[in-house]
Coordinates of C-alpha atoms in Angstrom, one line a residue:
M24 CA -50.7 74.2 -55.9
N25 CA -48.8 76.4 -58.5
S26 CA -45.4 74.7 -60.6
A27 CA -43.6 77.6 -58.4
A28 CA -44.7 76.2 -55.4
A29 CA -43.9 72.9 -56.3
A30 CA -40.7 73.4 -57.4
R31 CA -39.6 74.4 -54.1
P32 CA -37.4 72.3 -52.8
L33 CA -37.9 71.5 -48.9
S34 CA -36.5 73.3 -46.1
P35 CA -34.2 70.9 -44.4
V36 CA -36.4 69.4 -41.1
E37 CA -39.2 69.1 -43.6
A38 CA -36.2 67.0 -45.9
R39 CA -35.2 65.2 -42.4
D40 CA -39.4 64.3 -42.3
A41 CA -39.4 63.2 -45.4
L42 CA -36.9 60.7 -45.1
L43 CA -37.8 58.8 -41.8
A44 CA -41.1 58.9 -42.8
A45 CA -40.2 56.7 -45.7
L46 CA -38.4 54.8 -43.3
G47 CA -40.3 52.5 -40.6
E48 CA -38.5 50.1 -38.0
M49 CA -35.7 47.2 -38.5
A50 CA -38.2 43.9 -37.7
P51 CA -37.8 42.7 -33.5
I52 CA -35.5 39.8 -32.5
E53 CA -35.3 37.9 -29.4
L54 CA -32.1 38.4 -27.7
G55 CA -29.8 37.4 -25.0
L56 CA -29.1 40.5 -22.1
Q57 CA -26.0 40.6 -22.6
E58 CA -27.4 40.7 -26.3
A59 CA -29.6 43.5 -25.5
S60 CA -27.9 45.5 -24.2
G61 CA -28.1 49.7 -25.7
C62 CA -31.2 47.8 -27.9
V63 CA -35.0 49.9 -28.3
I64 CA -37.1 47.2 -26.8
A65 CA -39.9 46.3 -28.7
A66 CA -42.6 45.7 -26.5
E67 CA -43.3 46.4 -23.1
V68 CA -42.3 44.3 -20.5
Q69 CA -44.0 42.9 -17.3
S70 CA -42.9 41.1 -13.8
E71 CA -44.3 37.7 -14.1
T72 CA -43.0 37.4 -10.4
D73 CA -43.3 39.1 -7.0
V74 CA -39.5 41.1 -6.8
P75 CA -38.6 40.9 -4.0
E76 CA -40.3 37.4 -4.1
F77 CA -40.1 37.1 -0.6
S78 CA -39.7 39.8 2.2
L79 CA -36.2 39.8 2.9
A80 CA -34.3 40.5 5.7
G81 CA -32.7 43.9 5.6
V82 CA -29.9 44.2 7.8
D83 CA -28.1 41.3 10.2
G84 CA -29.8 40.7 13.0
F85 CA -33.1 38.4 15.0
A86 CA -36.8 38.5 13.0
V87 CA -39.2 38.7 15.7
R88 CA -43.2 39.9 16.0
A89 CA -43.1 42.8 17.1
S90 CA -45.7 42.0 19.6
D91 CA -43.3 40.3 21.6
I92 CA -41.3 43.4 22.1
F93 CA -43.6 46.4 22.3
A94 CA -42.9 47.2 25.3
V95 CA -38.8 47.3 25.7
S96 CA -36.2 49.6 26.9
G97 CA -33.0 49.6 27.9
G98 CA -33.6 49.3 31.1
L99 CA -36.5 46.2 30.7
P100 CA -35.3 44.7 27.7
A101 CA -37.1 40.9 27.0
T102 CA -36.0 37.7 26.2
L103 CA -37.0 35.7 23.5
T104 CA -35.8 32.0 22.4
I105 CA -33.3 31.5 19.4
V106 CA -35.5 28.9 17.3
G107 CA -33.6 28.6 14.2
R108 CA -31.7 30.7 11.5
A109 CA -31.6 32.4 8.2
L110 CA -29.2 32.3 6.1
P111 CA -29.4 34.5 2.5
G112 CA -29.7 32.2 -0.3
R113 CA -31.5 29.3 1.4
P114 CA -34.6 28.7 3.2
P115 CA -35.4 29.5 6.9
E116 CA -34.2 26.9 9.4
G117 CA -37.4 27.7 11.8
T118 CA -40.7 29.8 12.3
V119 CA -41.4 32.2 15.3
G120 CA -43.8 31.8 17.5
W121 CA -44.6 33.9 20.5
G122 CA -41.9 34.4 22.7
E123 CA -39.4 33.5 19.6
A124 CA -36.9 34.5 17.6
V125 CA -34.7 33.6 14.0
R126 CA -31.3 34.8 14.4
V127 CA -30.9 35.7 10.4
G128 CA -27.9 37.1 8.0
A129 CA -29.5 40.6 6.0
G130 CA -30.4 39.1 2.4
A131 CA -32.1 36.4 4.1
V132 CA -36.1 35.8 3.6
L133 CA -37.3 36.6 6.9
P134 CA -39.2 33.3 8.6
A135 CA -42.8 33.1 9.4
G136 CA -44.4 33.5 11.9
S137 CA -42.2 37.4 12.5
D138 CA -42.7 40.8 10.6
C139 CA -40.0 42.9 11.8
V140 CA -36.2 42.3 12.4
V141 CA -34.2 43.7 15.8
R142 CA -30.6 44.7 14.0
L143 CA -28.2 42.9 15.5
E144 CA -26.0 45.8 17.9
D145 CA -29.6 45.8 19.7
C146 CA -30.0 42.2 21.5
V147 CA -27.8 40.1 23.3
V148 CA -27.1 36.5 22.9
E149 CA -27.3 34.4 26.2
G150 CA -26.5 30.5 25.1
E151 CA -29.9 29.4 23.1
S152 CA -31.9 32.5 24.4
V153 CA -31.1 36.5 22.9
R154 CA -32.6 40.0 24.9
I155 CA -33.9 42.2 23.6
L156 CA -33.1 45.8 24.0
H157 CA -34.9 48.1 21.7
S158 CA -38.5 47.6 20.5
V159 CA -39.0 48.4 16.5
P160 CA -42.1 48.2 14.8
A161 CA -43.7 45.8 12.5
G162 CA -42.1 46.0 9.1
T163 CA -38.5 46.9 10.6
N164 CA -35.6 46.6 9.0
V165 CA -37.5 44.6 6.3
R166 CA -37.5 43.9 2.4
Q167 CA -41.3 43.7 2.2
A168 CA -42.2 41.0 -1.0
G169 CA -43.3 43.2 -4.5
E170 CA -41.7 46.3 -2.4
D171 CA -39.8 46.6 -6.6
M172 CA -43.3 45.3 -8.4
R173 CA -45.9 43.7 -8.9
A174 CA -46.5 40.4 -10.5
G175 CA -47.9 41.9 -13.5
Q176 CA -46.6 45.3 -12.7
T177 CA -45.3 47.1 -16.4
V178 CA -41.3 47.8 -15.3
I179 CA -40.4 49.0 -18.8
P180 CA -42.6 50.1 -21.6
A181 CA -42.4 49.9 -25.6
G182 CA -40.0 52.4 -26.9
R183 CA -37.2 52.4 -24.4
K184 CA -33.9 52.0 -24.8
L185 CA -31.9 49.0 -22.4
G186 CA -29.4 50.3 -20.2
P187 CA -28.2 49.1 -16.4
P188 CA -31.2 49.6 -14.8
E189 CA -33.3 48.3 -17.0
L190 CA -31.0 45.7 -18.0
A191 CA -31.7 44.6 -13.8
L192 CA -35.4 44.7 -13.9
L193 CA -34.9 42.0 -16.6
A194 CA -32.7 40.0 -14.3
A195 CA -34.8 40.6 -11.5
T196 CA -37.8 38.8 -13.3
G197 CA -35.6 36.3 -14.5
R198 CA -35.8 37.1 -18.0
M199 CA -32.9 35.6 -20.1
G200 CA -33.9 37.9 -22.9
A201 CA -35.6 40.3 -24.2
L202 CA -38.2 41.8 -27.8
V203 CA -35.5 44.6 -29.1
Y204 CA -35.3 45.9 -32.6
P205 CA -31.4 45.0 -33.4
R206 CA -28.5 47.3 -34.2
P207 CA -28.4 47.3 -37.7
R208 CA -25.0 46.6 -39.6
V209 CA -24.1 49.2 -41.7
V210 CA -21.9 48.4 -44.7
V211 CA -19.9 51.7 -45.9
L212 CA -19.3 51.9 -49.3
A213 CA -16.8 55.0 -51.1
S214 CA -16.7 54.6 -54.7
G215 CA -14.2 57.1 -56.6
N216 CA -11.1 56.1 -58.9
G217 CA -8.7 58.2 -57.5
L218 CA -9.6 57.0 -53.9
V219 CA -7.0 54.9 -52.4
E220 CA -6.4 53.3 -48.9
P221 CA -5.3 55.4 -46.0
G222 CA -2.0 53.7 -45.1
R223 CA -1.2 53.3 -48.5
P224 CA 0.5 55.7 -50.6
A225 CA -1.6 58.6 -53.3
A226 CA -0.2 58.7 -56.4
M227 CA -0.2 61.8 -57.8
G228 CA -4.6 63.3 -58.6
Q229 CA -5.4 60.9 -56.2
T230 CA -6.9 61.3 -52.4
R231 CA -7.1 59.3 -49.5
D232 CA -10.3 57.5 -48.2
A233 CA -10.8 59.5 -44.9
T234 CA -14.5 59.6 -45.6
S235 CA -15.3 55.4 -45.0
L236 CA -13.6 56.2 -41.7
T237 CA -15.6 59.2 -41.4
L238 CA -18.7 57.4 -41.2
F239 CA -17.1 55.0 -39.9
A240 CA -16.7 56.8 -36.5
A241 CA -20.5 58.0 -36.1
L242 CA -22.8 54.5 -37.1
R243 CA -20.6 53.3 -33.8
E244 CA -21.2 56.0 -31.8
L245 CA -25.0 56.6 -32.5
G246 CA -25.1 52.2 -31.2
A247 CA -24.8 50.2 -35.6
I248 CA -22.3 48.0 -36.3
P249 CA -20.7 49.4 -39.2
S250 CA -18.6 47.8 -41.7
M251 CA -16.1 48.7 -44.1
G252 CA -16.6 47.4 -47.4
G253 CA -14.1 48.8 -49.2
I254 CA -13.2 51.3 -52.3
V255 CA -15.4 50.6 -55.4
A256 CA -14.8 52.0 -58.9
D257 CA -17.1 54.3 -60.3
D258 CA -18.5 52.3 -62.7
V259 CA -22.9 51.0 -62.8
D260 CA -21.4 47.0 -62.2
A261 CA -18.2 47.7 -60.1
L262 CA -21.1 49.1 -58.1
R263 CA -23.8 46.5 -58.3
E264 CA -21.4 43.7 -57.9
E265 CA -20.0 45.6 -54.1
L266 CA -23.5 45.8 -53.2
L267 CA -25.0 42.0 -53.8
N268 CA -21.4 41.1 -52.2
H269 CA -22.8 42.1 -49.3
L270 CA -26.3 41.0 -49.1
V271 CA -26.1 38.8 -46.9
T272 CA -24.4 40.8 -44.1
A273 CA -26.2 44.2 -44.4
D274 CA -28.8 45.3 -43.0
C275 CA -28.7 48.6 -44.5
Y276 CA -25.8 50.5 -47.3
I277 CA -24.5 53.8 -47.3
V278 CA -22.0 54.8 -50.9
S279 CA -20.3 57.9 -50.3
G280 CA -18.2 59.4 -53.1
R281 CA -18.1 59.7 -57.0
A282 CA -21.2 57.5 -57.2
A283 CA -23.1 58.3 -54.9
G284 CA -23.5 62.0 -56.0
N285 CA -25.4 60.1 -59.9
M286 CA -28.3 59.9 -59.8
D287 CA -28.4 58.7 -63.2
T288 CA -25.6 55.7 -62.0
L289 CA -27.6 55.0 -58.2
R290 CA -30.6 53.8 -60.6
M291 CA -28.6 51.5 -63.1
A292 CA -27.2 50.3 -60.5
V293 CA -29.8 49.2 -58.5
F294 CA -32.2 48.9 -61.4
K295 CA -35.6 46.1 -61.4
R296 CA -33.1 45.2 -57.3
G297 CA -34.7 48.5 -55.4
D298 CA -34.8 52.0 -56.0
V299 CA -33.6 54.8 -55.4
H300 CA -34.6 59.2 -54.7
P301 CA -32.8 62.2 -54.4
L302 CA -33.2 64.6 -51.2
E303 CA -33.0 68.0 -52.0
A304 CA -33.0 69.8 -49.1
G305 CA -32.7 73.7 -50.1
L306 CA -28.8 73.1 -48.3
D307 CA -25.4 74.3 -50.1
T308 CA -24.0 70.3 -50.3
R309 CA -25.8 68.1 -53.0
P310 CA -28.4 66.0 -52.1
L311 CA -29.0 63.4 -50.8
A312 CA -30.2 60.1 -52.6
Y313 CA -31.7 57.4 -50.3
G314 CA -33.6 54.3 -51.6
S315 CA -33.9 50.7 -51.3
F316 CA -31.4 47.6 -53.0
E317 CA -33.4 44.0 -52.0
G318 CA -35.1 45.7 -49.7
K319 CA -32.6 47.1 -46.8
P320 CA -32.5 50.8 -46.6
F321 CA -29.3 52.8 -48.3
F322 CA -28.3 55.4 -48.5
G323 CA -26.6 57.8 -51.3
I324 CA -23.9 60.7 -49.9
P325 CA -21.6 62.7 -52.4
G326 CA -19.4 65.1 -51.7
D327 CA -15.8 65.7 -49.8
V328 CA -15.8 65.1 -45.7
P329 CA -16.7 68.4 -44.2
D330 CA -19.6 67.6 -46.2
V331 CA -20.3 64.3 -45.8
F332 CA -20.6 64.0 -42.3
T333 CA -22.9 67.1 -41.9
T334 CA -25.3 65.4 -44.3
F335 CA -24.9 62.4 -41.8
E336 CA -25.6 63.7 -39.3
L337 CA -28.7 65.9 -40.5
F338 CA -30.2 63.3 -42.2
V339 CA -29.0 60.1 -42.1
R340 CA -27.8 59.1 -38.1
P341 CA -31.9 59.7 -37.9
A342 CA -32.5 57.8 -40.0
I343 CA -30.6 55.0 -38.3
L344 CA -32.2 55.6 -35.1
K345 CA -35.6 55.5 -36.5
L346 CA -34.5 51.9 -37.8
M347 CA -33.2 50.9 -34.6
G348 CA -36.2 51.8 -32.8
R349 CA -34.4 55.2 -31.0
R350 CA -37.6 57.7 -30.1
D351 CA -35.0 60.7 -29.1
L352 CA -33.4 60.8 -33.2
Y353 CA -31.8 64.5 -32.6
R354 CA -29.5 65.8 -31.9
P355 CA -29.9 67.9 -29.1
E356 CA -29.5 72.3 -30.3
V357 CA -29.7 75.7 -28.3
R358 CA -30.3 79.3 -29.0
A359 CA -26.4 80.5 -28.9
E360 CA -25.2 83.9 -29.9
L361 CA -22.4 84.7 -32.7
A362 CA -19.0 85.9 -31.2
T363 CA -17.9 86.3 -35.1
D364 CA -20.1 86.3 -38.6
L365 CA -21.2 83.6 -40.5
A366 CA -21.8 83.7 -44.3
G367 CA -25.1 82.4 -45.7
L368 CA -25.9 82.6 -49.2
P369 CA -28.5 83.8 -51.5
D370 CA -30.9 81.2 -52.2
R371 CA -30.1 78.0 -50.3
A372 CA -29.5 77.1 -46.6
R373 CA -26.0 76.4 -44.9
Y374 CA -24.7 74.5 -42.1
A375 CA -22.2 76.2 -40.6
R376 CA -19.7 74.6 -38.8
V377 CA -19.3 76.2 -35.0
R378 CA -17.4 76.2 -31.6
V379 CA -20.5 76.6 -29.2
W380 CA -20.0 77.3 -25.4
M381 CA -21.4 78.9 -21.9
E382 CA -19.6 82.7 -21.4
D383 CA -21.3 84.4 -18.0
G384 CA -24.4 81.9 -18.3
R385 CA -25.2 82.1 -22.1
W386 CA -24.8 80.2 -25.1
R387 CA -21.9 81.5 -27.7
A388 CA -21.2 80.1 -31.1
A389 CA -17.9 80.9 -32.6
G390 CA -17.5 80.1 -36.5
M391 CA -14.8 77.9 -38.3
S392 CA -12.8 78.9 -40.6
E393 CA -14.4 79.4 -44.8
R394 CA -11.0 78.6 -46.3
A395 CA -11.4 75.0 -48.4
S396 CA -7.5 74.4 -47.9
T397 CA -8.6 74.6 -43.7
R398 CA -11.9 72.7 -43.9
L399 CA -11.5 69.5 -42.4
A400 CA -9.4 71.0 -39.3
A401 CA -12.5 73.3 -38.9
M402 CA -14.3 70.3 -38.8
A403 CA -12.0 68.9 -35.7
G404 CA -12.4 72.1 -34.1
S405 CA -16.1 72.7 -34.2
N406 CA -18.9 71.3 -31.9
G407 CA -22.3 71.8 -33.3
L408 CA -23.7 73.1 -36.8
A409 CA -24.9 76.5 -36.8
L410 CA -28.2 77.0 -39.3
V411 CA -27.7 79.9 -41.5
P412 CA -31.1 80.3 -43.2
A413 CA -31.1 80.7 -46.8
G414 CA -31.8 84.6 -48.4
R415 CA -28.6 85.5 -45.1
P416 CA -25.7 87.2 -46.9
R417 CA -24.5 86.5 -43.8
R418 CA -25.1 86.6 -39.6
R419 CA -23.5 89.3 -38.1
Q420 CA -22.0 89.6 -35.1
G421 CA -24.3 89.0 -31.7
E422 CA -27.3 88.2 -34.1
S423 CA -28.4 84.6 -32.9
V424 CA -28.5 81.4 -34.3
Q425 CA -29.8 77.7 -33.4
V426 CA -26.9 75.3 -33.3
M427 CA -27.1 71.3 -33.7
V428 CA -25.4 70.3 -30.7
F429 CA -23.0 67.0 -32.0
R430 CA -20.5 66.7 -29.1
P431 CA -19.6 67.9 -25.6
L432 CA -20.2 70.9 -25.3
E433 CA -16.2 72.2 -24.2
R434 CA -14.3 75.5 -23.3

């Protein structure tokens, strides 16, 4: 490989793949079913029992032998002796022999000797006997043992996110918990001597910290557990101290702002405790920094809020999802026809904020304002990021672009 090729910056996709290759999943832990909801299961789960464990009555009625009623018709009913009853949650009070029946409630264990249930409306009770008015074949109105799953059967494969159906399966097999990849606790730090917290007066030259809340909301949306670490001075010692302060409660760090854009500051802050590397993705934003601090993943995102959001969506979001054991790392993408022009750059790619919608059976996308004074409003009004490759000074109206959709498509 020649030096020119070696110096070529990675494409956005190549940079993302390089970042993901440097990360692994978090160590799995056993969590109770409530806490495991939304997590990814780390090992396949096999059913320890048949589900249901016993054959159950599917309706209220009488459990009988199909052979006792095979010739029954409306004009020629079968009269059977009632020998007991079976209620849900209790063992049956009797067994069914020839010419006998047991009254059952829906969900009750099917009495031994019976093989079907006749609906109550097809029966007439007369003292200790019951007249069966219609015949039914064996298996009618019965939920057979093992019908949902058999003992030893894999019911949830490794890598599946635990949603309501999966939790129902785990509960049905009698499990109290599951081995899952936990939700990472992500500490968000904003660096900059001129930053102030939202809600506090901002003096001349100061800026309210909107970046931390942007990252907090984005992390919570994907299922991580974010915490606001606050504002830290643009200083090596101050940054190192804040990283150490959160060491016990953090599984991962995200630092945004001025210090995050200075590789020397970051390297000195993690010196002998970790490492930091720039990730040059060939974009119109400053490089993302990534590495570790005391063995915990570390991300540095420089720039203002719109650039922070774009960098998070492209690189940090899939990285956090990988830590969580997720397989679905990427946002959905669509091919959309441009309703407006999009500006490009001669030597770098850019992701332009766009609004995407469906019109006449095809996706369409309109660019948002490019002016610095309206970038925050443009971010709030968009629902997609359109890729404008390097070397394309402008994508024209009517051309198609690849758009990453980061929230629901709305008209």
